[in-house]
């Protein structure tokens, strides 16, 4: 134990070190690092892998491209566009089926409840309403929990992580797709405060990923031309296209779908992808229009013009959709309000999700109990709160004689006498699409009571926070739009004669501001709102309100999808570099020991390293007699080594393969293609005899001879930009000096994560990027500084 004097000296030195500028502090590397590469998919922790977006240039790649004819190249291009067309058609059909099912199931349920209410069978109506909601939600939760946990939630965080380079298990499987569709219909029909848009994005991505599997031996889809897509690069493009198609199917917003994929999902983009994405979303729009016209004759039950979330506010009351310069302060107020509410919404959502995860981790029974609790609570609120609202007479253009209100809105009588309606029931006892359409309607400034708006806003806000964490396919987009429209109309009511804006217009601005405050999108939100409302005159106001809400909300916390990514543990690489990354070089974070292979390696050594490590790539170093001095030849992947071991192309002596080995077809490029999602070879599948373990294998034909490399003195921030922009899985670090080993280490996604870096260098913990966010400790510090300044000045 150190003497007291030495203890004081060490404390003084530590305090002095803390007071020094960050750039001059010593970097004390921690010996331990407890970060994990396990993520939450559904409610199950599972290991995650990265994706290989890099082109592997080796002898097999060169041989494959040399043997491709013009016909193969044309077939590849035609196939890409054919897949885009098929993705658009299927996503459009699935989107129509989901809306058709929700409209009819929910419509029949609400009609039955309304009929019982008109006959004064109030308790029977409640038990029917609550019981059907409970059955629907338990069905959605059961198939999600026991069939495909990866189908839970909206799926947008998982799609965003995949396009960033993270491959979570089973997120795009056929089982996930089926559960996503059926569970989404049941969850939305259960009156739960969730939407269809998020699951539709995941559904479109699933459809696209299935096309990108490159065929299937199980289903006898083994055509040679399907193997063109057996790589992560083309699959990434297809998933991006499918996600944009999902947005287009949910909102009938083809341009908004492309921009949503570009702004919120994709980490990598190119101009050719815009063309294909736009073509796919256009196909979706045409398919949806075809089905809507087909249903216009009444063949689709309760599905009609009200489906697919289209709020056309430009055809009626054009004179009400005007605004003046004096209305700008009101728009600013709506934007700031949306930012504050959005930041609080994200904060509460994270708290609730953490509690729900603790419950869901305890097993399937707890998942169903949680779903049942939320369902009963929701049913009690939705059915009980309208009793607090007063009955209002139908508008003058109605027909009080038969008790039906013929107006823009779908009114509900609930407990009211004929010729009257309950405005709160008209919002609660409708599907979210119809409720939003009611709030967006122009010329309806006197339809809703302010007390009803306050009640509905509080309930919608609270139920939106409580509903998302249930183990069922559920989206955030539509509930956020509904809640934003509610407080937008409420702001217009409270301002009264001080505002000349129509209440429906302010409701639209409220939705845009709440989207900006929670999801933090700008361009795509503007375009989606304009395509939903079919009114280009709203563009300046929507742009202003979204910019204000996003800017102010960024001062409090991150986007809701980014927060969910962090909660799930998915290692998403942000587009910015933290300040401490500029103080570090790549050599400061490279962790050892480094495992490498010789150009001609013994089979037993390869098997031993594959069994004792989890690395997915290994440097290949040529040494004498194959090279006069040790030189880095390239990088070989674990998957390629496993295929090579299974083929058993071994050599009795340490020598290279003859040149005709590759040319003669002893190795075929399709043997080394990337397998479909969730299908990986393991070293346990390789069984070799003791004689074979003593033989040799030449790694040169399979080694990527042009891997991305960086010098060990490069800043970590610069390396992060390269790693993310190119979409790498492995980044080789080479030494500055020539008298050392030709490779110093390998950087992977794990090495760029803040948990890993700050675990190695905890002294940098205080230099994380704050994004000017208001935190309790920072506010207290600034307040104390202000008091001291005032005291000294006095």
Coordinates of C-alpha atoms in Angstrom, one line a residue, residues 358-616:
X358 CA -37.1 -6.2 -18.5
X359 CA -40.6 -7.8 -18.5
X360 CA -40.3 -9.4 -22.0
X361 CA -36.9 -11.0 -21.1
X362 CA -38.7 -13.1 -18.5
X363 CA -40.4 -15.3 -21.1
X364 CA -43.4 -15.7 -23.4
X365 CA -46.0 -15.7 -20.7
X366 CA -44.8 -12.3 -19.4
X367 CA -44.9 -10.9 -23.0
X368 CA -48.6 -11.9 -23.3
X369 CA -49.4 -10.6 -19.9
X370 CA -47.9 -7.2 -20.8
X371 CA -49.8 -7.2 -24.1
X372 CA -53.1 -8.0 -22.3
X373 CA -52.5 -5.3 -19.7
X374 CA -51.9 -2.6 -22.4
X375 CA -54.9 -3.8 -24.4
X376 CA -57.2 -3.6 -21.4
X377 CA -55.9 -0.2 -20.5
X378 CA -56.3 1.0 -24.0
X379 CA -59.8 -0.3 -24.3
X380 CA -60.9 1.3 -21.1
X381 CA -59.5 4.7 -22.2
X382 CA -60.9 4.5 -25.7
X383 CA -64.3 3.5 -24.6
X384 CA -64.5 5.3 -21.3
X385 CA -63.2 8.8 -22.1
X386 CA -65.9 9.7 -24.7
X387 CA -68.4 9.6 -21.8
X388 CA -66.8 12.8 -20.6
X389 CA -67.5 14.6 -23.8
X390 CA -70.8 16.5 -24.3
X391 CA -73.2 15.7 -27.1
X392 CA -73.2 18.2 -29.9
X393 CA -75.9 18.8 -32.5
X394 CA -75.1 17.7 -36.1
X395 CA -74.1 20.4 -38.5
X396 CA -76.9 22.2 -40.4
X397 CA -76.2 20.2 -43.6
X398 CA -77.0 17.0 -41.7
X399 CA -80.2 15.0 -41.4
X400 CA -81.2 15.1 -37.8
X401 CA -84.3 13.0 -38.6
X402 CA -82.4 9.8 -39.1
X403 CA -79.6 10.7 -36.7
X404 CA -76.8 10.7 -39.2
X405 CA -74.4 13.6 -39.6
X406 CA -73.6 14.1 -43.3
X407 CA -70.4 16.2 -43.1
X408 CA -66.8 15.9 -43.9
X409 CA -66.1 13.8 -40.8
X410 CA -67.2 10.3 -39.9
X411 CA -69.2 11.2 -36.8
X412 CA -70.1 8.7 -34.0
X413 CA -73.3 9.0 -32.0
X414 CA -72.0 6.9 -29.1
X415 CA -74.4 7.6 -26.2
X416 CA -75.9 10.7 -27.7
X417 CA -79.5 11.0 -28.9
X418 CA -80.4 11.1 -32.6
X419 CA -79.3 14.2 -34.4
X420 CA -76.3 14.6 -32.2
X421 CA -72.7 13.3 -32.2
X422 CA -69.9 12.7 -29.7
X423 CA -66.8 14.4 -31.0
X424 CA -64.4 12.5 -28.8
X425 CA -65.9 9.2 -29.8
X426 CA -65.6 10.2 -33.4
X427 CA -61.8 10.3 -32.9
X428 CA -61.4 7.3 -30.5
X429 CA -63.8 4.9 -32.1
X430 CA -62.2 5.1 -35.5
X431 CA -59.1 3.7 -37.0
X432 CA -56.2 6.1 -36.9
X433 CA -56.5 6.9 -40.6
X434 CA -60.1 8.2 -40.3
X435 CA -59.2 10.1 -37.1
X436 CA -56.4 11.9 -38.9
X437 CA -58.7 12.6 -41.8
X438 CA -61.2 14.2 -39.4
X439 CA -58.6 16.4 -37.8
X440 CA -57.2 17.5 -41.2
X441 CA -60.6 18.5 -42.6
X442 CA -60.9 22.1 -43.5
X443 CA -63.9 24.2 -42.6
X444 CA -64.5 22.3 -39.4
X445 CA -63.3 24.8 -36.8
X446 CA -66.5 24.5 -34.7
X447 CA -66.8 20.7 -34.9
X448 CA -64.6 19.8 -31.8
X449 CA -64.9 21.1 -28.2
X450 CA -61.6 22.3 -26.7
X451 CA -62.0 20.0 -23.7
X452 CA -62.4 17.0 -26.1
X453 CA -59.2 18.0 -27.9
X454 CA -57.2 18.3 -24.6
X455 CA -58.5 14.9 -23.5
X456 CA -57.7 13.2 -26.8
X457 CA -54.3 14.8 -27.0
X458 CA -53.3 13.6 -23.5
X459 CA -54.7 10.1 -24.2
X460 CA -53.1 9.9 -27.6
X461 CA -49.7 11.0 -26.3
X462 CA -49.8 8.6 -23.3
X463 CA -51.1 5.6 -25.3
X464 CA -48.5 6.2 -28.0
X465 CA -45.7 5.9 -25.4
X466 CA -47.2 2.9 -23.7
X467 CA -48.2 0.9 -26.9
X468 CA -45.0 0.6 -28.9
X469 CA -43.0 -1.7 -26.6
X470 CA -45.6 -4.5 -26.8
X471 CA -44.3 -7.6 -28.6
X472 CA -46.2 -7.1 -31.8
X473 CA -45.6 -5.5 -35.2
X474 CA -46.3 -1.8 -34.6
X475 CA -45.3 1.5 -36.1
X476 CA -44.7 5.0 -34.7
X477 CA -45.3 7.1 -37.8
X478 CA -49.2 7.2 -37.8
X479 CA -49.6 7.7 -34.0
X480 CA -47.1 10.6 -34.2
X481 CA -49.0 12.1 -37.0
X482 CA -52.3 11.8 -35.1
X483 CA -50.9 13.2 -31.9
X484 CA -49.3 16.1 -33.8
X485 CA -52.6 16.9 -35.6
X486 CA -54.4 16.9 -32.3
X487 CA -52.2 19.5 -30.6
X488 CA -52.0 21.5 -33.8
X489 CA -55.8 21.9 -33.8
X490 CA -55.7 22.5 -30.1
X491 CA -53.3 25.4 -30.6
X492 CA -55.6 26.9 -33.2
X493 CA -58.5 26.6 -30.8
X494 CA -56.6 28.3 -27.9
X495 CA -55.5 31.2 -30.1
X496 CA -59.1 31.7 -31.3
X497 CA -59.5 35.0 -33.1
X498 CA -55.8 35.8 -32.8
X499 CA -55.2 33.3 -35.7
X500 CA -56.6 33.5 -39.2
X501 CA -55.4 30.0 -40.1
X502 CA -57.9 27.3 -40.6
X503 CA -57.8 24.6 -37.9
X504 CA -57.2 21.8 -40.4
X505 CA -54.2 23.6 -41.7
X506 CA -52.7 24.1 -38.2
X507 CA -53.4 20.4 -37.6
X508 CA -51.2 19.5 -40.6
X509 CA -48.5 21.8 -39.3
X510 CA -48.8 20.1 -35.9
X511 CA -48.2 16.7 -37.5
X512 CA -45.2 18.0 -39.4
X513 CA -43.7 19.6 -36.2
X514 CA -44.2 16.5 -34.1
X515 CA -42.6 14.3 -36.8
X516 CA -39.6 16.7 -36.8
X517 CA -39.4 16.6 -33.0
X518 CA -39.4 12.8 -32.7
X519 CA -38.1 11.2 -35.9
X520 CA -36.0 14.3 -36.9
X521 CA -36.6 14.1 -40.6
X522 CA -36.8 17.2 -42.8
X523 CA -37.0 16.8 -46.5
X524 CA -38.8 13.5 -46.5
X525 CA -41.4 14.8 -44.0
X526 CA -42.1 17.8 -46.1
X527 CA -42.6 15.7 -49.3
X528 CA -44.7 13.0 -47.5
X529 CA -47.0 15.7 -45.9
X530 CA -47.4 17.4 -49.3
X531 CA -48.2 14.1 -51.0
X532 CA -50.7 13.2 -48.2
X533 CA -52.6 16.5 -48.4
X534 CA -52.2 17.1 -52.1
X535 CA -51.6 20.8 -51.5
X536 CA -48.4 22.5 -52.7
X537 CA -49.3 25.8 -51.0
X538 CA -48.3 24.2 -47.6
X539 CA -44.7 23.8 -48.6
X540 CA -43.2 27.0 -47.1
X541 CA -45.0 26.5 -43.8
X542 CA -44.2 22.8 -43.5
X543 CA -40.5 23.6 -44.3
X544 CA -40.4 26.3 -41.6
X545 CA -42.1 24.2 -38.9
X546 CA -40.0 21.1 -39.6
X547 CA -36.7 23.0 -39.5
X548 CA -37.6 24.7 -36.2
X549 CA -38.9 21.5 -34.6
X550 CA -35.8 19.4 -35.6
X551 CA -33.3 22.1 -34.6
X552 CA -34.8 22.7 -31.2
X553 CA -35.4 19.0 -30.5
X554 CA -31.8 18.1 -31.3
X555 CA -30.9 20.1 -28.2
X556 CA -32.4 17.5 -26.0
X557 CA -31.9 14.0 -27.4
X558 CA -31.5 12.0 -30.6
X559 CA -34.1 10.7 -33.1
X560 CA -36.4 8.0 -31.7
X561 CA -35.0 5.5 -34.2
X562 CA -31.4 6.3 -33.1
X563 CA -32.4 5.8 -29.5
X564 CA -34.0 2.5 -30.3
X565 CA -30.9 1.4 -32.1
X566 CA -28.9 2.2 -29.0
X567 CA -31.3 0.4 -26.8
X568 CA -31.2 -2.7 -28.9
X569 CA -27.4 -2.6 -29.0
X570 CA -27.2 -2.5 -32.8
X571 CA -23.7 -1.1 -33.6
X572 CA -24.8 1.7 -35.9
X573 CA -22.0 4.0 -37.1
X574 CA -23.0 7.7 -37.2
X575 CA -22.0 10.0 -40.0
X576 CA -20.1 12.3 -37.6
X577 CA -16.9 11.6 -35.7
X578 CA -16.7 12.3 -32.0
X579 CA -14.1 14.9 -30.9
X580 CA -12.0 12.4 -29.1
X581 CA -11.6 10.4 -32.3
X582 CA -9.4 13.3 -33.6
X583 CA -7.1 12.9 -30.6
X584 CA -6.5 9.2 -31.3
X585 CA -4.8 7.3 -34.1
X586 CA -5.9 3.9 -35.4
X587 CA -2.9 2.4 -33.7
X588 CA -4.4 3.5 -30.3
X589 CA -7.5 1.3 -30.7
X590 CA -6.2 -1.8 -32.6
X591 CA -6.6 -4.7 -30.3
X592 CA -4.5 -7.9 -30.5
X593 CA -3.4 -10.6 -30.8
X594 CA -3.4 -10.5 -34.6
X595 CA -3.8 -13.8 -36.3
X596 CA -2.5 -14.1 -39.8
X597 CA -1.7 -16.9 -42.4
X598 CA 1.2 -17.6 -44.7
X599 CA 0.5 -17.6 -48.4
X600 CA 0.8 -21.4 -48.3
X601 CA -0.5 -22.6 -45.0
X602 CA -0.7 -25.9 -43.2
X603 CA -4.3 -27.2 -43.0
X604 CA -4.0 -28.0 -39.3
X605 CA -3.0 -24.4 -38.5
X606 CA -6.0 -23.0 -40.4
X607 CA -8.4 -25.4 -38.6
X608 CA -6.9 -24.5 -35.2
X609 CA -7.2 -20.7 -35.7
X610 CA -10.7 -21.0 -37.0
X611 CA -11.7 -23.1 -34.0
X612 CA -10.1 -20.8 -31.4
X613 CA -11.1 -17.4 -32.8
X614 CA -14.2 -15.7 -34.0
X615 CA -12.4 -13.5 -36.6
X616 CA -14.0 -13.3 -40.0

